[in-house]
Coordinates of C-alpha atoms in Angstrom, one line a residue:
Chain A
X409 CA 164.6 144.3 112.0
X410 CA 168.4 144.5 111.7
X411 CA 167.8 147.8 110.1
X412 CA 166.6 149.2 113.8
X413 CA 169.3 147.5 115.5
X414 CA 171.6 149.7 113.4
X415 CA 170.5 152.6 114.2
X416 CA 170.3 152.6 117.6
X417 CA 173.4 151.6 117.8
X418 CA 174.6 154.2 116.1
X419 CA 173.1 157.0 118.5
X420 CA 173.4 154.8 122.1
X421 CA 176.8 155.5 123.3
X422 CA 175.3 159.1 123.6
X423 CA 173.4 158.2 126.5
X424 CA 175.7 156.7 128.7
X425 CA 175.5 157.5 132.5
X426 CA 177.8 159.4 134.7
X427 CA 179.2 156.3 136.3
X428 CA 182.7 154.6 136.1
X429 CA 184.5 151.6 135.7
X430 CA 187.0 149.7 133.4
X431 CA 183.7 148.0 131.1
X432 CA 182.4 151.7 131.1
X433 CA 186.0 153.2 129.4
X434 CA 187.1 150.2 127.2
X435 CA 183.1 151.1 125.9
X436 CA 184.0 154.4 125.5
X437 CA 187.5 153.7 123.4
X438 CA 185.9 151.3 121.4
X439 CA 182.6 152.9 120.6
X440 CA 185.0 156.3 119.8
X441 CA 187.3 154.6 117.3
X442 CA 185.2 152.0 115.6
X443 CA 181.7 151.6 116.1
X444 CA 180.8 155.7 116.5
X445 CA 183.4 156.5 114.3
X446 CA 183.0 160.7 114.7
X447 CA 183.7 160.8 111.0
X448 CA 182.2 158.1 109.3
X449 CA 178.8 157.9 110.8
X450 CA 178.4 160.9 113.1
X451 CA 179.4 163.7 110.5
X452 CA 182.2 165.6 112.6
X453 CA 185.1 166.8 111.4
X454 CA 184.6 166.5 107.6
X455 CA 186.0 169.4 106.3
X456 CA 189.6 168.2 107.6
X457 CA 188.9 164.5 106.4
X458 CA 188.1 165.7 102.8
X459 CA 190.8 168.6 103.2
X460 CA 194.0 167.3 104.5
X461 CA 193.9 163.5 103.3
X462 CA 195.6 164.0 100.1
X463 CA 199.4 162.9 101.7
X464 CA 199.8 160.5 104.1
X465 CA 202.2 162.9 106.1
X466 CA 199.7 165.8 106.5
X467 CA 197.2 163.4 107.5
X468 CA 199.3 162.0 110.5
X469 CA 200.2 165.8 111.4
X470 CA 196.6 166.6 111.6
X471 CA 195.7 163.6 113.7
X472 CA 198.2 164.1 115.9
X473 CA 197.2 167.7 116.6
X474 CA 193.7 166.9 116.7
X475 CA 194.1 164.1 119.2
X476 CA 196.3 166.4 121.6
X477 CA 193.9 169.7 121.1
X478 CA 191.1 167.3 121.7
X479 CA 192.5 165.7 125.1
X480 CA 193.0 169.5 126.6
X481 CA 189.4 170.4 125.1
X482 CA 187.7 168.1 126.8
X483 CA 189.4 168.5 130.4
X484 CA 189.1 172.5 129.5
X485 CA 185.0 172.4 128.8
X486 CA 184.4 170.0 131.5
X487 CA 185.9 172.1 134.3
X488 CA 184.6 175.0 132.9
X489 CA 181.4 174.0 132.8
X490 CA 181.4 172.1 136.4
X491 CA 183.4 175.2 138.1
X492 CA 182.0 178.4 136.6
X493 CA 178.7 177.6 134.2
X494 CA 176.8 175.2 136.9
X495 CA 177.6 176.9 140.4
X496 CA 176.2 180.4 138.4
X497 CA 173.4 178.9 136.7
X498 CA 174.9 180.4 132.8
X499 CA 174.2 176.7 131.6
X500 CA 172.7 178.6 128.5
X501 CA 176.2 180.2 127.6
X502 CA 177.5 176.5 127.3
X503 CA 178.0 177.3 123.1
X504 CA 179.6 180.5 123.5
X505 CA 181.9 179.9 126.5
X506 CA 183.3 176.0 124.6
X507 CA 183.9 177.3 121.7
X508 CA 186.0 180.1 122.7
X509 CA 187.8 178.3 125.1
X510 CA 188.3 175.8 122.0
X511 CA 189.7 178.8 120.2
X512 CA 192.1 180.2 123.2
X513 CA 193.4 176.7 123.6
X514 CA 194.5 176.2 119.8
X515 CA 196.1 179.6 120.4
X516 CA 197.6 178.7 123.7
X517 CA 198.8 175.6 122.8
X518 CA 200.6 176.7 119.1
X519 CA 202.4 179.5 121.2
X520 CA 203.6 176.7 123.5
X521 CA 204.9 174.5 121.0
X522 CA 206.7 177.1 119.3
X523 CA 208.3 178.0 122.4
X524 CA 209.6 174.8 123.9
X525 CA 209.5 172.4 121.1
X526 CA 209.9 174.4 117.2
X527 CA 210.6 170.6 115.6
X528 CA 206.8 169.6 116.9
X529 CA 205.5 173.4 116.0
X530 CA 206.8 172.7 112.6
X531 CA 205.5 169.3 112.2
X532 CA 202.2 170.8 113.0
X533 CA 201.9 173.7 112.4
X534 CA 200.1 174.5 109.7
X535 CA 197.3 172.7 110.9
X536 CA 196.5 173.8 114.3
X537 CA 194.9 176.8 113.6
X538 CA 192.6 175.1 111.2
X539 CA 191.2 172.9 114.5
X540 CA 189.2 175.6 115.7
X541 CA 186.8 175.2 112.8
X542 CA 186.9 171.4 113.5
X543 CA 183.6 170.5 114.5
X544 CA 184.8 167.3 116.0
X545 CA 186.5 169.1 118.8
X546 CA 183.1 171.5 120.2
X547 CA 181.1 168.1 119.5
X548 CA 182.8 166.1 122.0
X549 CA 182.5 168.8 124.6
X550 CA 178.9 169.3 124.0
X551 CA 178.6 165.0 124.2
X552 CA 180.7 165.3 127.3
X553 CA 178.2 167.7 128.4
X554 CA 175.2 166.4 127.4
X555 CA 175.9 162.5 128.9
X556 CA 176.7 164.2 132.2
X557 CA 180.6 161.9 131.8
X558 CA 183.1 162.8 135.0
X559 CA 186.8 164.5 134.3
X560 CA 188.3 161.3 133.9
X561 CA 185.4 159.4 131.2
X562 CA 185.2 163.5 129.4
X563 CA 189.2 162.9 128.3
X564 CA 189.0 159.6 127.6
X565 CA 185.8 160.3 125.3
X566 CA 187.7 163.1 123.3
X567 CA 190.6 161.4 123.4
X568 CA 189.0 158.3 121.8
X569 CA 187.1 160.2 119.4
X570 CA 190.1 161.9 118.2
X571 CA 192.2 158.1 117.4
X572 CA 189.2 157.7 115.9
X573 CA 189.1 160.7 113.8
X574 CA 192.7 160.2 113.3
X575 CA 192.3 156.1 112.2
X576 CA 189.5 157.4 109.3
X577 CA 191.8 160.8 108.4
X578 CA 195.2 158.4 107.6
X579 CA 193.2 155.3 106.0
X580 CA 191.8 157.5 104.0
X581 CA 194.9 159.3 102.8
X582 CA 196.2 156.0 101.9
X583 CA 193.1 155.4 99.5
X584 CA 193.6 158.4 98.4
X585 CA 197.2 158.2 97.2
X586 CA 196.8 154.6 95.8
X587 CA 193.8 156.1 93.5
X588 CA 195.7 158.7 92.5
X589 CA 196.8 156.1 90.1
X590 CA 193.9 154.5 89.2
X591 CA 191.2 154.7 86.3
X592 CA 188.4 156.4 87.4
X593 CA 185.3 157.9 85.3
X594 CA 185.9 161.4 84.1
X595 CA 182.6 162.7 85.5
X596 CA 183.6 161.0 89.1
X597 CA 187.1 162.8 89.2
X598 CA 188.3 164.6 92.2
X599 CA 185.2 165.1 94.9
X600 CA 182.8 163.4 94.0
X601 CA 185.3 160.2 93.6
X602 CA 186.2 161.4 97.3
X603 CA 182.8 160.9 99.1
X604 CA 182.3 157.8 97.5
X605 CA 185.3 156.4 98.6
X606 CA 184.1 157.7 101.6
X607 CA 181.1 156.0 101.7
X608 CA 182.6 152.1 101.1
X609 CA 184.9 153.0 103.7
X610 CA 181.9 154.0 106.4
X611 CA 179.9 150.7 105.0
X612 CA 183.1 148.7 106.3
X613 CA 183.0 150.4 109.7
X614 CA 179.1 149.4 109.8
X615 CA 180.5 146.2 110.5
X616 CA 181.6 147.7 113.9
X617 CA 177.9 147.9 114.7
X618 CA 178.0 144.0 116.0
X619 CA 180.2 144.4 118.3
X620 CA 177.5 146.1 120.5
X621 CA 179.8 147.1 123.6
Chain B
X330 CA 170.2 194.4 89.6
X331 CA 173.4 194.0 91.9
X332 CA 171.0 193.5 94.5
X333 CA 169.2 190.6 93.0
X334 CA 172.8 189.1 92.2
X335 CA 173.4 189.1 96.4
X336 CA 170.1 187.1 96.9
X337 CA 170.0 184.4 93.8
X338 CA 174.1 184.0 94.0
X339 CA 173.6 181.3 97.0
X340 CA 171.0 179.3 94.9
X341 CA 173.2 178.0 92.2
X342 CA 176.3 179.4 91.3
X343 CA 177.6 179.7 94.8
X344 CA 175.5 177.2 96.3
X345 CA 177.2 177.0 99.5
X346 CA 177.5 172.8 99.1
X347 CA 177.5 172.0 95.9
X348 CA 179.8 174.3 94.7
X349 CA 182.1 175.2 97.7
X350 CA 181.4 172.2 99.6
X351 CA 180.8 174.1 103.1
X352 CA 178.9 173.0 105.5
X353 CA 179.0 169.8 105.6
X354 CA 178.7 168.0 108.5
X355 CA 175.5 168.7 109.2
X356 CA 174.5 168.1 105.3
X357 CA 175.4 165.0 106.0
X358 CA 174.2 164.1 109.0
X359 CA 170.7 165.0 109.1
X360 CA 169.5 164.7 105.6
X361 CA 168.0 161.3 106.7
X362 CA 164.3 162.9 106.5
X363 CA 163.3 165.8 105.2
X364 CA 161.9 167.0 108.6
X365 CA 165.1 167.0 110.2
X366 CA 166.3 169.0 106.5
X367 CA 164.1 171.8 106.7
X368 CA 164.6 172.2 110.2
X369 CA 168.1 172.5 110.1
X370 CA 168.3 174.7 107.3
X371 CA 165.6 177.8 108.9
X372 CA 167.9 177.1 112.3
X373 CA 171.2 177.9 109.9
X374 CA 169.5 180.4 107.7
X375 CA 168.7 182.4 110.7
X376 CA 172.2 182.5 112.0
X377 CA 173.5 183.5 108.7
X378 CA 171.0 186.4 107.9
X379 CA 171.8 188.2 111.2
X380 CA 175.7 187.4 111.7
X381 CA 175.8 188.8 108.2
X382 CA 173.3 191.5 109.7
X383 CA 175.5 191.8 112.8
X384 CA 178.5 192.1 110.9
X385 CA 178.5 193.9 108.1
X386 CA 177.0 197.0 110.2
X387 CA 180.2 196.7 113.0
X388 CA 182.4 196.1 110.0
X389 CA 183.9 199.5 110.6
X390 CA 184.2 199.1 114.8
X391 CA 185.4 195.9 114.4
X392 CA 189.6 196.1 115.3
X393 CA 190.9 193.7 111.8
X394 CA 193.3 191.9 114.1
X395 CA 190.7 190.3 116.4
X396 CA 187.5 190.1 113.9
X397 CA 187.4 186.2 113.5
X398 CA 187.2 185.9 117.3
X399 CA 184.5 188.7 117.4
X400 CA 182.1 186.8 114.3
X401 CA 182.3 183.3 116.3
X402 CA 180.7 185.6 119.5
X403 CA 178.1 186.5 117.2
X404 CA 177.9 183.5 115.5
X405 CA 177.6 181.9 118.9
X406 CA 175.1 183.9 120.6
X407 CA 172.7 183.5 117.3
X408 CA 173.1 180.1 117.7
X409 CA 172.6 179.7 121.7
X410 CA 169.2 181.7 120.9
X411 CA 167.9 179.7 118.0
X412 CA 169.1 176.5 120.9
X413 CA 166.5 178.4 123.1
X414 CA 163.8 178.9 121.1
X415 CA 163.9 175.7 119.8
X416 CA 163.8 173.8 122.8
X417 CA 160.8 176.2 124.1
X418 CA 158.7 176.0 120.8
X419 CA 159.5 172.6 118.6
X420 CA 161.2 170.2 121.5
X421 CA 160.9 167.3 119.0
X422 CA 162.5 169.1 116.2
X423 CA 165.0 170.2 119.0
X424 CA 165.6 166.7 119.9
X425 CA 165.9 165.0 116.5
X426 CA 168.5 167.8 115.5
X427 CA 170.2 167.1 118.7
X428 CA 173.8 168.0 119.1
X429 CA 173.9 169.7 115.7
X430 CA 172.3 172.9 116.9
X431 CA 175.5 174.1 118.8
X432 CA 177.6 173.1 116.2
X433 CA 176.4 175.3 113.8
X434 CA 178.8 177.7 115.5
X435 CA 181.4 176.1 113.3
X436 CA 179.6 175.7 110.5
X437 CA 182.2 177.1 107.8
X438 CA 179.0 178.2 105.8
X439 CA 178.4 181.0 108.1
X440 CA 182.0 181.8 109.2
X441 CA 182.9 182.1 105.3
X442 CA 180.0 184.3 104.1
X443 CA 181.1 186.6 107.6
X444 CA 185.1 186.6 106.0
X445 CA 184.2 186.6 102.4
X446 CA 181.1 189.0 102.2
X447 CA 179.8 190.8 104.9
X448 CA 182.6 192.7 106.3
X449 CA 183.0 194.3 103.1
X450 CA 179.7 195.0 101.8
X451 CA 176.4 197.0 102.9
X452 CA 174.0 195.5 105.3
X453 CA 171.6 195.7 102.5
X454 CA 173.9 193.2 100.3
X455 CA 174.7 191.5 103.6
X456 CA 171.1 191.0 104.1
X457 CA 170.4 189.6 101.1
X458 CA 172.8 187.3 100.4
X459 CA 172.3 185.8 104.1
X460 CA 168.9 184.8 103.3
X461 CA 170.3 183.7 99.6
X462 CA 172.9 181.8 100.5
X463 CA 170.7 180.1 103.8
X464 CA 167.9 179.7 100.6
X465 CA 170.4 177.4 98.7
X466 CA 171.9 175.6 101.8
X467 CA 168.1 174.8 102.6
X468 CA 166.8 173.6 99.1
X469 CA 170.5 171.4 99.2
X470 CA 169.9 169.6 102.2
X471 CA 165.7 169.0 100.8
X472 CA 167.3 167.6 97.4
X473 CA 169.2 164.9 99.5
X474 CA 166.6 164.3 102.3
X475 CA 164.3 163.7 99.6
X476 CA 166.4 161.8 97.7
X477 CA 167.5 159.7 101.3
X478 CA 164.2 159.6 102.9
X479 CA 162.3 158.1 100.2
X480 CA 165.0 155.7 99.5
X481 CA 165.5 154.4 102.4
X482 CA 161.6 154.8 104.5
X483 CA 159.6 155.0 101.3
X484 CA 158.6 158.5 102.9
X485 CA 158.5 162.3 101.8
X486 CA 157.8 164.2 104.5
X487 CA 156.5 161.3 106.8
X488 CA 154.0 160.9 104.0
X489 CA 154.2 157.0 102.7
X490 CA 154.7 157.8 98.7
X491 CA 155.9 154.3 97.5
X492 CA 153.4 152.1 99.0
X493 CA 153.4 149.7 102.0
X494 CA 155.6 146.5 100.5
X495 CA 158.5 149.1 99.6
X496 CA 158.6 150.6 103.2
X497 CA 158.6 146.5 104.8
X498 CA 161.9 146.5 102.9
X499 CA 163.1 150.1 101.8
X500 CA 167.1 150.6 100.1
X501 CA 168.5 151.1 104.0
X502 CA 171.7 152.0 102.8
X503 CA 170.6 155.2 101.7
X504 CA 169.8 156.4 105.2
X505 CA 172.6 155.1 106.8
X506 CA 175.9 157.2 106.9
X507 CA 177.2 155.6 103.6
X508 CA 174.4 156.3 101.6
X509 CA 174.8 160.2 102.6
X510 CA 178.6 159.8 101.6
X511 CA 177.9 157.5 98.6
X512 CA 174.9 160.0 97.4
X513 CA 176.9 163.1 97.7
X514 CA 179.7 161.4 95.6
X515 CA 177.1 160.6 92.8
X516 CA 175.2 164.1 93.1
X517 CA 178.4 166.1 92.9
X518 CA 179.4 163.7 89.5
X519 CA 176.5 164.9 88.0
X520 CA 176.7 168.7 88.4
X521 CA 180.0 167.7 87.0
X522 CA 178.3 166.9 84.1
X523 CA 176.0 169.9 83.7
X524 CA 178.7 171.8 84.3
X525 CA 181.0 170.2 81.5
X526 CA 177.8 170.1 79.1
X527 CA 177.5 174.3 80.1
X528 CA 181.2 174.6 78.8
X529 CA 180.6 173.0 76.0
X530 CA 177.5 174.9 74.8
X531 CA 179.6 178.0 75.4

């Protein structure tokens, strides 16, 4: 029985309704970090989770450019789809049209920071263009599409998702450097130790599934 | 021979995720029954035969400055079709696969066989080692559907295999996300040990 509870809970908050409302956003933010965690139970955004969560330091310059490219994504695809795609019926060019915007924003936004603030460029920069590729970031404008979610519920979905992204990348990196020194079986070495490590750390955020918000 | 080498290089020696662990959010994600697998994999192998198609007969018109942006358009609009068809012709399929149909567009699996292969080979070669490499990314995702699906519903292909008292209580872990991360950690360990067993031979 518990074992159908789990799953649906693990595919509900892609439903929600178009509506409002402080329950509807704390939902949102919670669902996002813990209980739908984007990387440990829906699969997006793994190659950056198993790629740049060797150091704690690149981990927290990759959340924090995922987490600011994902806040502009999601107000980007959500006017774009309600001002242009709707009102001339392209719907079907939804894939095409998000995930170029995606890739004009991670342009826009490196040429910005390099202009008006070089410490933050620096701090990031190796990283940004790598978002493109980040599946986390077209996903939540596809969800944001999909559940029909108003400007204000579309940000605070991908912003929520990134935190959430950004809470598994940096807990992970600090696994990751404290088994560095640890003992583990030859055969396990490197990946494969990785994705298990990966695994005990998504069984914890199963937990989160009781919370049912 | 070269020819063979473009088609049977995807299967094992490149295998797009055991070996250069590509791909892999949707690996993960919907290798909880082998339905869902297979699906996923002719929706991806498609893509990747005719962006490598696509590509690889462009390479020359292609400007080298702007050709990553040019790939994800064709990447894309592969994709948006295979959305279309899908929903018209296999709705379940298309609703069990759910938001992992448009994010094959960033599926690294396809982008990296566009960088890495067919803007530098024929579209023969291109061809082939589109449907190769969308072979091995296929028979991957069945090896750990299978593996998923009958540990954690009893099932193979929605057919009951281990017998009704197994299925009451099935290993539900494997099915949920941390068996897929758990499974892949002890998957990868062994081709470890083929591998190390191959050097040793040598």
């Amino acid at each position: 029985m518990s074992h159908a509870l789990l799953l649906s809970t693990a595919v509900s908050t892609t439903g929600g309704s178009g509506g409002g409302g402080i329950a509807q956003i704390m939902g949102l933010v919670i669902g996002g970090i813990l209980i739908n965690n984007y990387v440990l139970s829906r699969f997006l955004g793994i190659c950056p989770f198993l790629g740049v969560s060797k150091q704690l330091d690149s981990a927290v310059g990759m959340g924090a450019a995922v987490v600011f490219v994902m806040a502009m994504a999601g107000a980007a695809c959500y006017a774009l789809w309600q001002l242009l795609l709707v009102p001339l019926h392209l719907e079907y060019l939804s894939t095409i049209v998000f995930i170029l915007i995606i890739a004009a924003l991670v342009q826009l936004v490196e040429m910005v920071l390099l202009k008006y603030s070089p410490a933050l460029y620096k701090a990031l920069g190796i990283y940004l263009p790598l978002i493109t590729t980040n599946c986390a970031v077209l996903g939540v404008a596809v969800l944001n599409k999909d559940a029909g979610y108003n400007l204000g519920l579309s940000v605070v979905n991908a912003v929520a998702g990134a935190l959430g992204f950004t809470l598994a990348l940096v807990l992970m990196a600090g696994l990751r450097e404290r088994m560095e020194y640890s003992d583990v079986p030859l055969f396990l070495k490197g990946k494969p130790a990785t994705f298990i490590l990966a695994g005990v750390m998504s069984m914890a955020f199963l937990g989160f599934a009781g919370l049912g918000v | 021979m070269s020819l063979w080498k473009d088609f049977s290089n995807g299967f094992y020696t490149e295998n797009p995720i055991f070996r250069i662990s590509l791909g892999m959010c949707p690996f993960l994600a919907l290798s909880t029954s082998v339905q869902n697998a297979i699906g996923m994999g002719a929706a991806a192998t498609f893509v990747l035969v005719w962006s490598n198609v696509a590509i690889s007969s462009l390479r020359n018109v292609i400007p080298e400055k702007i050709r990553i942006p040019c790939y994800i358009v064709f990447i894309a609009t592969f994709v948006s079709l295979v959305d279309m068809v899908m929903a018209a012709y296999a709705p379940p399929l298309h609703k069990s696969l759910g938001i992992y149909i448009p994010l094959i567009v960033v599926n690294c699996i396809i982008l990296g066989r566009a960088e890495a292969f067919a803007n530098k080979n024929t579209v023969i070669s291109s061809l082939l080692d589109g449907i190769g490499m969308g072979i091995g990314f296929t028979l991957a995702m069945a090896l750990m559907a299978s593996i998923r699906e009958i540990l954690g519903n009893g099932t193979w292909y929605g057919i009951n295999l281990l017998g009704q008292r197994f299925a009451n209580q099935p290993v539900l872990m494997a099915i949920l996300p941390p068996g897929a991360f758990i499974l892949m950690g002890y998957i990868l360990g062994v081709f470890n040990i083929i591998d190390r067993r191959k050097e040793r031979a040598a």
